[in-house]
Coordinates of N, CA and C in Angstrom, one line a residue:
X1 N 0.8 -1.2 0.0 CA 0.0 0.0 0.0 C 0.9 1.2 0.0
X2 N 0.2 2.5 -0.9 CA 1.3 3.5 -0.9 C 1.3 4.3 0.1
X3 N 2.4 4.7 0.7 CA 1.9 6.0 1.6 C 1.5 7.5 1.3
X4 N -0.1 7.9 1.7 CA -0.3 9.0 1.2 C 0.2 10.2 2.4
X5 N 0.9 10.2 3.4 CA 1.3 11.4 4.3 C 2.5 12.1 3.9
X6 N 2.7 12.0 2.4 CA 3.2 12.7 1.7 C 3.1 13.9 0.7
X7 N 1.6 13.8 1.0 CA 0.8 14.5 0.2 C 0.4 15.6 1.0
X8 N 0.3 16.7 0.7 CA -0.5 18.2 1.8 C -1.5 18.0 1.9
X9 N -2.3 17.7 0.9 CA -3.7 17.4 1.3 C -4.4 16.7 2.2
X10 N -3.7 15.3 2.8 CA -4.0 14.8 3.8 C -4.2 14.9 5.1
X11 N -2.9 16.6 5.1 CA -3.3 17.3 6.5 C -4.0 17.9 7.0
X12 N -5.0 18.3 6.5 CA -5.9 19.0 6.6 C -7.5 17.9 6.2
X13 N -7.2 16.7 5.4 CA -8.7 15.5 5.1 C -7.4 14.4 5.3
X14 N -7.5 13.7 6.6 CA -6.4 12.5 6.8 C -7.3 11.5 5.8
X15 N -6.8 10.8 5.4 CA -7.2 9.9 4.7 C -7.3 8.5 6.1
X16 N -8.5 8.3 6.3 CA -8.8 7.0 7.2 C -8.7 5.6 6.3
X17 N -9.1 5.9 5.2 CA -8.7 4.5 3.9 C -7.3 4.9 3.4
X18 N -6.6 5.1 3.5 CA -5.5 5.1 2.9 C -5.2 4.5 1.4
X19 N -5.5 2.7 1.7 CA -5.5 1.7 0.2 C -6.6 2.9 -0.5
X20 N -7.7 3.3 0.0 CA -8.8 3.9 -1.1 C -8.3 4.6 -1.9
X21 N -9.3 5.2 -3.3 CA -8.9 6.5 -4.4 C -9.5 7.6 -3.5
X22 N -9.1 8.8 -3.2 CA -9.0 9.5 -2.1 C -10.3 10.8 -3.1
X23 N -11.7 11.4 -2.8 CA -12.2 12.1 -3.4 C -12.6 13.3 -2.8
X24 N -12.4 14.7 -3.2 CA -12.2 15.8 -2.6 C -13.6 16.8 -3.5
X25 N -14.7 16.9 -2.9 CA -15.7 17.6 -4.1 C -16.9 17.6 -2.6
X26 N -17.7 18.0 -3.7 CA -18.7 19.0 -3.4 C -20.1 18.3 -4.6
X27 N -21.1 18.4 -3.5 CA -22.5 17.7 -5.3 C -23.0 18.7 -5.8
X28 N -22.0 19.5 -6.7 CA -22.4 20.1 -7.8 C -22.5 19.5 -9.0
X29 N -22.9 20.2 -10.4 CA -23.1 18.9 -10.8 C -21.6 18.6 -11.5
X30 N -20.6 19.4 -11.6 CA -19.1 18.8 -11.9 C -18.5 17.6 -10.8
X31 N -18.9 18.4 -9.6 CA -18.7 17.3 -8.3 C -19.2 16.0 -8.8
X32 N -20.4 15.7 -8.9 CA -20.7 14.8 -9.3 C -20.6 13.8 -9.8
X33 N -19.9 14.7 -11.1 CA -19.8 13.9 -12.3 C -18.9 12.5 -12.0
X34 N -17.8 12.7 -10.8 CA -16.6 12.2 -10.4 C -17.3 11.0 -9.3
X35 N -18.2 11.3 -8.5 CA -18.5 10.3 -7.2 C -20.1 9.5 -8.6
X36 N -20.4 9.7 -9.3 CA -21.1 8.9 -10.6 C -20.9 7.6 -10.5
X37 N -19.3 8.6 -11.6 CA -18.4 7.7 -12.2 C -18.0 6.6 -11.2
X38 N -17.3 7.2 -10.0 CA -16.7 5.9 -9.0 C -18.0 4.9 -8.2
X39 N -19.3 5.4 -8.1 CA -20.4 4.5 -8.0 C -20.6 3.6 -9.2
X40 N -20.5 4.1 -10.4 CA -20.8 3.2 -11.3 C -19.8 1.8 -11.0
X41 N -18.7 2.3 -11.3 CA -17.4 1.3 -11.6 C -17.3 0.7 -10.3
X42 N -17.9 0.7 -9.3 CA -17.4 0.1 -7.7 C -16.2 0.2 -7.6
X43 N -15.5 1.4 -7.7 CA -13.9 1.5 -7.2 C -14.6 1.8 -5.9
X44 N -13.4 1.2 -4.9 CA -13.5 2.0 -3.5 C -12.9 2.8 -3.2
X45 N -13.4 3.8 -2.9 CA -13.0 5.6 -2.7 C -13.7 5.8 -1.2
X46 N -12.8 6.7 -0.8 CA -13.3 7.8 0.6 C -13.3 8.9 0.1
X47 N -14.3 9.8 0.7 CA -14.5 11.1 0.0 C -15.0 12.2 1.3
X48 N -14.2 13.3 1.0 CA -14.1 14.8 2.0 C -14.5 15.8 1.3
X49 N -15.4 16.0 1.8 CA -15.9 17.1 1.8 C -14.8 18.8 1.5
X50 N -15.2 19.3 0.5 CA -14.5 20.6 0.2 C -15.5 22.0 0.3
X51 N -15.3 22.6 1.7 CA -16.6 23.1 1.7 C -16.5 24.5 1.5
X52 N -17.4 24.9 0.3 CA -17.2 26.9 -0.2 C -17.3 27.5 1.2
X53 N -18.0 27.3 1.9 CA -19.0 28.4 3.0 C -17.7 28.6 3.9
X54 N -16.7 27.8 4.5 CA -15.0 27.5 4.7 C -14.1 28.0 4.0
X55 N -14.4 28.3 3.1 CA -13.6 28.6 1.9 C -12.4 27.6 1.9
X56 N -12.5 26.3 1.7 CA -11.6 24.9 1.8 C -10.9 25.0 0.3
X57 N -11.4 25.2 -0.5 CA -11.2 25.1 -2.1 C -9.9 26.5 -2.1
X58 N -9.8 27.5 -1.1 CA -8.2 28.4 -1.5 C -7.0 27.9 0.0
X59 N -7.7 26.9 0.8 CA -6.8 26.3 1.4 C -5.0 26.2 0.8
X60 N -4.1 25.9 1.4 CA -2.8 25.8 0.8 C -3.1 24.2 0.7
X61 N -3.9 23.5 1.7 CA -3.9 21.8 1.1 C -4.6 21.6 0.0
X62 N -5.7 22.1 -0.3 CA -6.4 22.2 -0.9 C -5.8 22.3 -2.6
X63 N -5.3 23.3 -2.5 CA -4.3 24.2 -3.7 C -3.0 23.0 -4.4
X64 N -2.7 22.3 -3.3 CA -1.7 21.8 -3.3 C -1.7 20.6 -4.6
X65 N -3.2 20.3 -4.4 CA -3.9 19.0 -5.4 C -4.5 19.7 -6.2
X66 N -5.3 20.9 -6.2 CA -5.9 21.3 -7.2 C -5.5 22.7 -7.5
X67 N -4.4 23.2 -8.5 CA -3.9 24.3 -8.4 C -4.7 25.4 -8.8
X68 N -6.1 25.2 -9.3 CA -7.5 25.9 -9.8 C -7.9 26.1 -9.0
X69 N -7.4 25.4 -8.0 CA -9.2 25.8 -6.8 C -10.4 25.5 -6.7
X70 N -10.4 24.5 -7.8 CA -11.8 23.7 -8.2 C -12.3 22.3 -7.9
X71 N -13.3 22.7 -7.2 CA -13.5 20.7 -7.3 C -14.2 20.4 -8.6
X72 N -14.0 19.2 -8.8 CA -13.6 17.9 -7.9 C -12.0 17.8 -7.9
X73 N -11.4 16.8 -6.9 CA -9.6 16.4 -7.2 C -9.6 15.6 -6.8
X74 N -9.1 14.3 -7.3 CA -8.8 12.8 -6.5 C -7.4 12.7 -6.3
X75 N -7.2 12.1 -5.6 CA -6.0 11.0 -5.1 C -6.0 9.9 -4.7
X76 N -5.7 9.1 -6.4 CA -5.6 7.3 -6.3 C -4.0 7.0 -5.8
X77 N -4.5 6.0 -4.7 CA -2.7 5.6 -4.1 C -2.7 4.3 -4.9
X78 N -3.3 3.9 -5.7 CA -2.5 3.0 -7.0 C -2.7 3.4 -8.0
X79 N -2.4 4.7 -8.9 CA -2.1 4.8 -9.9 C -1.4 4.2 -10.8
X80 N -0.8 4.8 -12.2 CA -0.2 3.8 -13.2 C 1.0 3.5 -12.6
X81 N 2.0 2.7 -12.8 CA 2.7 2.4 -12.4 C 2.3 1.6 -10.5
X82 N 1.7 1.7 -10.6 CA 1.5 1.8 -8.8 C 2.1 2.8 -7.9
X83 N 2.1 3.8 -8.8 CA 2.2 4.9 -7.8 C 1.0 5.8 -7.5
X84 N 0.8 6.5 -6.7 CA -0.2 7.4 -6.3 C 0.1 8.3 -8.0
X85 N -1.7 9.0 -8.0 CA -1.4 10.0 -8.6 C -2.5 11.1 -7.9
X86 N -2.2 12.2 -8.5 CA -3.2 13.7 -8.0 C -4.0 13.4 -9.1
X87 N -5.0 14.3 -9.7 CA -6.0 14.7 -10.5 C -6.8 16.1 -10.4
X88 N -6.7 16.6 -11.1 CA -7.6 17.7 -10.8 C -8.4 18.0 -12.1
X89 N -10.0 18.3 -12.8 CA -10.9 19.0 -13.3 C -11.3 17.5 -14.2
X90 N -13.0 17.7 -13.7 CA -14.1 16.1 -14.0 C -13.5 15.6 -15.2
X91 N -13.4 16.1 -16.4 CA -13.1 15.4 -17.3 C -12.3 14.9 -17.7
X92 N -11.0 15.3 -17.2 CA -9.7 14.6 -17.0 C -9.7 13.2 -16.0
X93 N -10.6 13.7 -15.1 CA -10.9 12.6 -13.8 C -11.6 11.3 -14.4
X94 N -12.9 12.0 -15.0 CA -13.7 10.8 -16.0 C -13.0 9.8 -17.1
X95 N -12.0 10.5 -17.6 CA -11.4 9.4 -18.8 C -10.2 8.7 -17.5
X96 N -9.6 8.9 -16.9 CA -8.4 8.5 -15.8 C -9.8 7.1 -15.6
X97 N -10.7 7.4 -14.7 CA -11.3 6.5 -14.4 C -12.2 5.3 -15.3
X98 N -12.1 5.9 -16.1 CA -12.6 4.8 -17.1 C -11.5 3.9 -18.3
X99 N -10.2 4.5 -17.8 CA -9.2 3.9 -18.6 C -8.9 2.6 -17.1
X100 N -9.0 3.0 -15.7 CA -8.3 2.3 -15.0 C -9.4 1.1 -14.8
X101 N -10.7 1.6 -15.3 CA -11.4 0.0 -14.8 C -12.1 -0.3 -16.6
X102 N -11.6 -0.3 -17.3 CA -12.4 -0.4 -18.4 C -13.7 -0.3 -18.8
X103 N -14.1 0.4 -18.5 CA -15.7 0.7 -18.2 C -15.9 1.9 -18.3
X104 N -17.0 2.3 -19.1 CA -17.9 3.7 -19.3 C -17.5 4.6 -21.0
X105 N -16.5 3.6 -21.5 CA -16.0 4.2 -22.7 C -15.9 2.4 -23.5
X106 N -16.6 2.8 -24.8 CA -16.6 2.0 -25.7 C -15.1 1.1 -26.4
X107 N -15.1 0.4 -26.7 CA -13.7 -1.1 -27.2 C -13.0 0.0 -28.2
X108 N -14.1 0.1 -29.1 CA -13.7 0.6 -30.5 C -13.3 2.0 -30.4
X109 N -11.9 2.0 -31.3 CA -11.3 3.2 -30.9 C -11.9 4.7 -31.7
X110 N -12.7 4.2 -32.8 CA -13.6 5.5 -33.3 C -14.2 5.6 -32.3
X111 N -15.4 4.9 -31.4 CA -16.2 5.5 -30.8 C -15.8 5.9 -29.7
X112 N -14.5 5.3 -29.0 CA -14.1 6.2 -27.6 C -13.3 7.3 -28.4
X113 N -13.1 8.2 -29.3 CA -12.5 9.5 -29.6 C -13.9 10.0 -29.9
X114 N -15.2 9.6 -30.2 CA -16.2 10.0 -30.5 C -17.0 10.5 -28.9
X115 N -16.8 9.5 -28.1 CA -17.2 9.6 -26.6 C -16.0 11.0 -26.2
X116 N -14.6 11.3 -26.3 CA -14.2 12.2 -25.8 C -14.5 13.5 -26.2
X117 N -15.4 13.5 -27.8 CA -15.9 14.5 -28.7 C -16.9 15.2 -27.4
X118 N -17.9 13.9 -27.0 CA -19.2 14.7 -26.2 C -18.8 15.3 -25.2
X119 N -17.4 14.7 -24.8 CA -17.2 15.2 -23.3 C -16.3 16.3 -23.2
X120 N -15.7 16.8 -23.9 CA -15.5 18.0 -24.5 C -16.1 18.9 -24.6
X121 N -16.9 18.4 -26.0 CA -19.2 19.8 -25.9 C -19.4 20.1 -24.7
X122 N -19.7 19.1 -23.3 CA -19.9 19.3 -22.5 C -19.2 20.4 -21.7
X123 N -17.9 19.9 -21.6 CA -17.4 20.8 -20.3 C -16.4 22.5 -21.0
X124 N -16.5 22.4 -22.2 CA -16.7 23.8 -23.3 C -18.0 24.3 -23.4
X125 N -19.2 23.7 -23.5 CA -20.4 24.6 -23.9 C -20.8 24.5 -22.7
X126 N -21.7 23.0 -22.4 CA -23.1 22.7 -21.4 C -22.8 23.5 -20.2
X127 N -21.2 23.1 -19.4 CA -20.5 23.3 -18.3 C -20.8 25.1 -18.2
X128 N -19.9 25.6 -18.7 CA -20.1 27.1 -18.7 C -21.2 27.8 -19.1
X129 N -21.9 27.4 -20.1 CA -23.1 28.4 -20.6 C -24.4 28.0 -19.6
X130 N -24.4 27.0 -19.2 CA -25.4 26.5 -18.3 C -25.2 27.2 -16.8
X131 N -23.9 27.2 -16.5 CA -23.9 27.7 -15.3 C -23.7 29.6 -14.9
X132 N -23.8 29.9 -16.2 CA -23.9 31.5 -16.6 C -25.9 32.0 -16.9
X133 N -26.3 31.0 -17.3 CA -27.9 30.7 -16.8 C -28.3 31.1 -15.4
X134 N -27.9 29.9 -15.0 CA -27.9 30.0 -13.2 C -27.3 31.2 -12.7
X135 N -26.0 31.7 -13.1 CA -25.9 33.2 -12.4 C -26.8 34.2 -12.6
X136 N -27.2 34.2 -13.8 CA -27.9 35.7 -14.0 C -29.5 34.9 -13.9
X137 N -29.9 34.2 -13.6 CA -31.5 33.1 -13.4 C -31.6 33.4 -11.8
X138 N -30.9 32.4 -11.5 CA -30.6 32.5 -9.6 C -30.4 33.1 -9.1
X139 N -28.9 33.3 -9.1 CA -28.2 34.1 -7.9 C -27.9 35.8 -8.2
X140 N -26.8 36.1 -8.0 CA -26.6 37.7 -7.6 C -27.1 38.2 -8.9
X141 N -27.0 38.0 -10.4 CA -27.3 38.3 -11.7 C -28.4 38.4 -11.5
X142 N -29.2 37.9 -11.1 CA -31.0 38.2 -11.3 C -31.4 39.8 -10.9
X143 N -30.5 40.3 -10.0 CA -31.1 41.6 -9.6 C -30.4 42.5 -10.9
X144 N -29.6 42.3 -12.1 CA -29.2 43.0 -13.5 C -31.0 43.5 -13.8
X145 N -30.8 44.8 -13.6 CA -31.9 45.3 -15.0 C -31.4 45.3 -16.0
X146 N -30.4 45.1 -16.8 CA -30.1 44.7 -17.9 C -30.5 43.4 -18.1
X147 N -31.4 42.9 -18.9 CA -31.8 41.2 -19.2 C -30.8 40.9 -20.3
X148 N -29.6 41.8 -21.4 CA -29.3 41.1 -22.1 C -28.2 40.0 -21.6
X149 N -27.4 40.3 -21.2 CA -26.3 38.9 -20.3 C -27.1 37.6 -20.5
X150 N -28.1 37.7 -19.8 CA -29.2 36.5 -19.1 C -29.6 36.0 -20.3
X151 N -29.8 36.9 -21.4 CA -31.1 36.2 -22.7 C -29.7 35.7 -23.6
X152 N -28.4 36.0 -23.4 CA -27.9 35.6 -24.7 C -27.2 34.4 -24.0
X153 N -27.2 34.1 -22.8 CA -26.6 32.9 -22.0 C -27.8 31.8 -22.1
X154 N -28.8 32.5 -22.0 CA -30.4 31.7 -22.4 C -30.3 30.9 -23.7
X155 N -30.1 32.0 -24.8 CA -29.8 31.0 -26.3 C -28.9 30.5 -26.7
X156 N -27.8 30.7 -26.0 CA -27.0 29.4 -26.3 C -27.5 27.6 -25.1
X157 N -28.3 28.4 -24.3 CA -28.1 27.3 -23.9 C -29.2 26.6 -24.1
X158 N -30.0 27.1 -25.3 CA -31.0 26.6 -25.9 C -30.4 25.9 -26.9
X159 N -29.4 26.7 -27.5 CA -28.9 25.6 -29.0 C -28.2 24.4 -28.9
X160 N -27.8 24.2 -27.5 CA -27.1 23.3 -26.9 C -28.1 22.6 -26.6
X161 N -29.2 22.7 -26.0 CA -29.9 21.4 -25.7 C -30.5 21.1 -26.6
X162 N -30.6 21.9 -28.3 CA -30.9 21.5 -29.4 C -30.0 20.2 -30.1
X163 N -28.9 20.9 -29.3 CA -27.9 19.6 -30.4 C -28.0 18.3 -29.4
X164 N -28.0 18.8 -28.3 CA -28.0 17.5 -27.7 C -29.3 16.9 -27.8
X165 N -30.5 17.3 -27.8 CA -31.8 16.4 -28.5 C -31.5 15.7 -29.7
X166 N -31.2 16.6 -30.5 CA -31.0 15.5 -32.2 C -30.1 14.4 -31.9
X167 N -29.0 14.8 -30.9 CA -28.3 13.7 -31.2 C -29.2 12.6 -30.5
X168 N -29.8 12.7 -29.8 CA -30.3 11.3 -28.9 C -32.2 11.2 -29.6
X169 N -31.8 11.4 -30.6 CA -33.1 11.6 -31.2 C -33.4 9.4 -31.7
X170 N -32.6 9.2 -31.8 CA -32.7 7.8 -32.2 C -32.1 6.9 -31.1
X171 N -31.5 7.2 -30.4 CA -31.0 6.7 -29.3 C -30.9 6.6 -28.2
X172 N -30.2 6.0 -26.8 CA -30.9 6.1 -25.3 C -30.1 6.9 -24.9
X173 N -28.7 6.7 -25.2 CA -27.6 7.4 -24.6 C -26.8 8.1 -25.7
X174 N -25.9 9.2 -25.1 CA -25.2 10.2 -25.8 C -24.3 9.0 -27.3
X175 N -24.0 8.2 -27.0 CA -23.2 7.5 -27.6 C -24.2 6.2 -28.4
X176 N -25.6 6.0 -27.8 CA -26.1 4.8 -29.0 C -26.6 3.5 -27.6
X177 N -26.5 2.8 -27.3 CA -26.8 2.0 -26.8 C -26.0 1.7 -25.9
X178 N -24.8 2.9 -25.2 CA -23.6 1.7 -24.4 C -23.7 3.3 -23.3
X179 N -23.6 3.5 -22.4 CA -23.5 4.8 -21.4 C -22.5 4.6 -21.2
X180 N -22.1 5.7 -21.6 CA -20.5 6.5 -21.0 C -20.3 7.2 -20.2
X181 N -19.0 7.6 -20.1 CA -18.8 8.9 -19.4 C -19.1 10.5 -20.2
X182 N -19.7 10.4 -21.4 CA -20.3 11.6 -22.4 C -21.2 11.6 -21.3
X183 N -22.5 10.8 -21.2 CA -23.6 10.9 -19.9 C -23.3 11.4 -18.9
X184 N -22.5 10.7 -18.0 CA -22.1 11.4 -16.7 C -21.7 12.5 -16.8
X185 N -21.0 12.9 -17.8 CA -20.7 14.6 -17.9 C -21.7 15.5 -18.1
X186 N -22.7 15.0 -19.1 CA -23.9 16.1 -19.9 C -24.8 16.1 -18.8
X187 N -25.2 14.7 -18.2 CA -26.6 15.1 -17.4 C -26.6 15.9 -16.4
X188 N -25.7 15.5 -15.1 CA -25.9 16.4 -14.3 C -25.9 18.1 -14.4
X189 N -25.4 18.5 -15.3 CA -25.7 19.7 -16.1 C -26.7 20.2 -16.6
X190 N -27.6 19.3 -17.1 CA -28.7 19.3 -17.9 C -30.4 19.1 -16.1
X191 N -29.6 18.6 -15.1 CA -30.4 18.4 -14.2 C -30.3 19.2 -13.4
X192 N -29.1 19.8 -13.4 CA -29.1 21.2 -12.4 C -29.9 22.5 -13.3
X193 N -29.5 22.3 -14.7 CA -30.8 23.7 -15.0 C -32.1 23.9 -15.3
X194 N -32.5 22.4 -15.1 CA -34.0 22.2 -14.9 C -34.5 22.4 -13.8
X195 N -33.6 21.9 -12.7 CA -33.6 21.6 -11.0 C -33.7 22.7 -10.3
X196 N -32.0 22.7 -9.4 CA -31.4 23.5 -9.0 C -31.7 24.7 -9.5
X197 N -31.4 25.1 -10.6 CA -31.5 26.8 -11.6 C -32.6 26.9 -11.7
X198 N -33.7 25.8 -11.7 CA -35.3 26.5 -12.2 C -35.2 27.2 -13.2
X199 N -34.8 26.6 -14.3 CA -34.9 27.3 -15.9 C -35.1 26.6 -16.4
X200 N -36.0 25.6 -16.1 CA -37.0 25.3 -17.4 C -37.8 26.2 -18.1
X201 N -39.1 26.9 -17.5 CA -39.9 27.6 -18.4 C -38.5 28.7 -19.4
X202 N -37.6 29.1 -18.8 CA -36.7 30.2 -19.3 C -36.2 29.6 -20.8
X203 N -35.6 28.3 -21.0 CA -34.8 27.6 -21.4 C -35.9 26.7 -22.8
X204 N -37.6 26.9 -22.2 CA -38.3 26.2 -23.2 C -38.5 24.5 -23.1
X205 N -37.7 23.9 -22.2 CA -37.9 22.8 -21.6 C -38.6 21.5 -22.3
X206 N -39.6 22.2 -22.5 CA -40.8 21.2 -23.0 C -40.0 20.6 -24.7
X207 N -39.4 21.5 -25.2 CA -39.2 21.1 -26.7 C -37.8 20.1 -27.0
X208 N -37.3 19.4 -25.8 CA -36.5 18.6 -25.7 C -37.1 17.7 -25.0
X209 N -37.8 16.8 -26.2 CA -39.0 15.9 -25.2 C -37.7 14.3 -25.2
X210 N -36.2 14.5 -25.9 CA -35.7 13.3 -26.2 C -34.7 13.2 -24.9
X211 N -34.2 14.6 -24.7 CA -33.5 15.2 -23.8 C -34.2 14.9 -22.2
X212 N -35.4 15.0 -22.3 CA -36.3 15.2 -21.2 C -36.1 13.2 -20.9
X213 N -36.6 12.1 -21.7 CA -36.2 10.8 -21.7 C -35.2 10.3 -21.0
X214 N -33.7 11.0 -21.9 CA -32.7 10.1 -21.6 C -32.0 10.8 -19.7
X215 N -33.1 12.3 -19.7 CA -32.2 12.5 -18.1 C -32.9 11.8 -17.5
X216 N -34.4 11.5 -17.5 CA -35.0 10.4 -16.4 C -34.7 9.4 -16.6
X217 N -34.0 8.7 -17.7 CA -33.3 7.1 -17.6 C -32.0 7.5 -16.8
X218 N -31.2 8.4 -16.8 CA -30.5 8.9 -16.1 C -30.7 8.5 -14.7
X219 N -31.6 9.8 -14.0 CA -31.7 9.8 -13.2 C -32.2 8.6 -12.3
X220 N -33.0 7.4 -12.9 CA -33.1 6.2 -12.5 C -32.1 5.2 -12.1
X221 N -30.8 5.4 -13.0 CA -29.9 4.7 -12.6 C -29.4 4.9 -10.7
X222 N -29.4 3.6 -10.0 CA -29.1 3.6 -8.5 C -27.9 4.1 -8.3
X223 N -26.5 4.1 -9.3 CA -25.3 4.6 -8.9 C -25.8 6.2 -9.6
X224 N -26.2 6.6 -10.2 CA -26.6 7.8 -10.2 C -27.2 8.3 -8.9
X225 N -28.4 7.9 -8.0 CA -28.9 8.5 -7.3 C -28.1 8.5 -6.3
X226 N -27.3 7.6 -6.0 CA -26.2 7.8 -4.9 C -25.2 8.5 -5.0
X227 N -25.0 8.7 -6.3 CA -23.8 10.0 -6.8 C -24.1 11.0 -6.5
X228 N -25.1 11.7 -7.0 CA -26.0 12.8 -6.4 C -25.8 13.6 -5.2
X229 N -26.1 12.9 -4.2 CA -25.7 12.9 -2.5 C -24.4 13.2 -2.2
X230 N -23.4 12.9 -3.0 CA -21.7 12.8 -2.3 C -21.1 13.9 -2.7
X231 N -20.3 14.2 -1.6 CA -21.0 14.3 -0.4 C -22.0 14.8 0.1
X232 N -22.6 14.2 1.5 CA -23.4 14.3 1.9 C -23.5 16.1 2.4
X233 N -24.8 16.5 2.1 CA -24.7 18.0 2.4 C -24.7 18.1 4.4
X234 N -23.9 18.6 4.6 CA -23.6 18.9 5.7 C -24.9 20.3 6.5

């Protein structure tokens, strides 16, 4: 087993599993995307809490593993070679994990560069334009008398749920019949601005009746509803 009290991060979240992949987030839906993934795959992971309201995320331990400041960040103490590695930002995290247990990404090498296509869209458009929704929908933005910020963050994030309808227009999942990690990146995104943001009616909602399908097979899945949760809100 590798020793992790080598790491800064530890001092401040001791790692009580040590052998575990070590998970540092928050259930947003990027947080998420990462404690999903490790429910899907049954890796055994421990997971700490990174909490904003603390300000944990500009910690110097904190920093140390994730030099952004962003959750999610893991630390597997058997990485490649069997060494520990760090990780920091979901979609780097999501392919790391689906290369180490072969799972959530397709055999065939067209369709896993085709699967790193959606997860890209995702964390370039869905990620950012969705959550610039939510600022000027929700939070401090809402009080803008200016509406245009809000309406042009609105239509993109309408053209986005356009593309992502057609694509799943014949199919269950981002990719055709096999769920990947394209899914675990796009949905929780797609269920925090329905959700959380309350922009449906904003957003037109109703006209992604394929979109609307594949998040409630989504949200059905049991390692999804358990991913959800992690961590547990304090």
């Amino acid at each position: 087993m590798n020793d992790l009290s080598g790491f800064a991060i530890t001092r401040k979240w001791p790692a009580r599993h040590p052998d575990r992949l070590q998970l540092y987030s928050l259930p947003t839906p990027n947080g998420v995307k990462v404690s999903i993934a490790l429910e899907e795959t049954g890796l055994p992971y421990e997971v700490h809490r990174v909490s904003f309201d603390a300000h944990d995320q500009r910690s110097p331990e904190f920093l140390s593993l994730s030099p952004n400041n962003k959750i999610p960040a893991i630390l597997d103490p058997e990485g490649p070679n069997g060494r520990p590695l760090a990780l920091f930002e979901s979609g780097a995290i999501l392919v790391y994990l689906a290369a180490k247990t072969g799972r959530l990404m397709p055999e065939d090498l067209s369709a896993r560069y085709e699967t790193l296509q959606w997860l890209m869209w995702q964390m370039g458009g869905i990620g950012p334009m969705f959550g610039q929704v939510g600022f000027f929908h929700k939070f401090a933005g809402k009080e803008y008398d200016d509406k245009r910020p809000r309406d042009r963050y609105v239509a993109e994030a309408r053209r986005l749920l356009a593309v992502l309808d057609k694509q799943l227009t014949d199919r269950p999942w981002v990719m055709g019949d096999e769920y990947t990690i394209a899914d675990i990146a796009i949905f929780p995104w797609v269920n925090n601005l329905v959700g959380f943001y309350a922009a449906a009616d904003l957003v037109a909602w109703p006209d992604y009746r394929h979109v609307q399908r594949a998040l409630q097979s989504f949200l059905a899945r049991p390692a999804v509803r358990r991913g959800l949760a992690i961590p547990p809100r304090s």
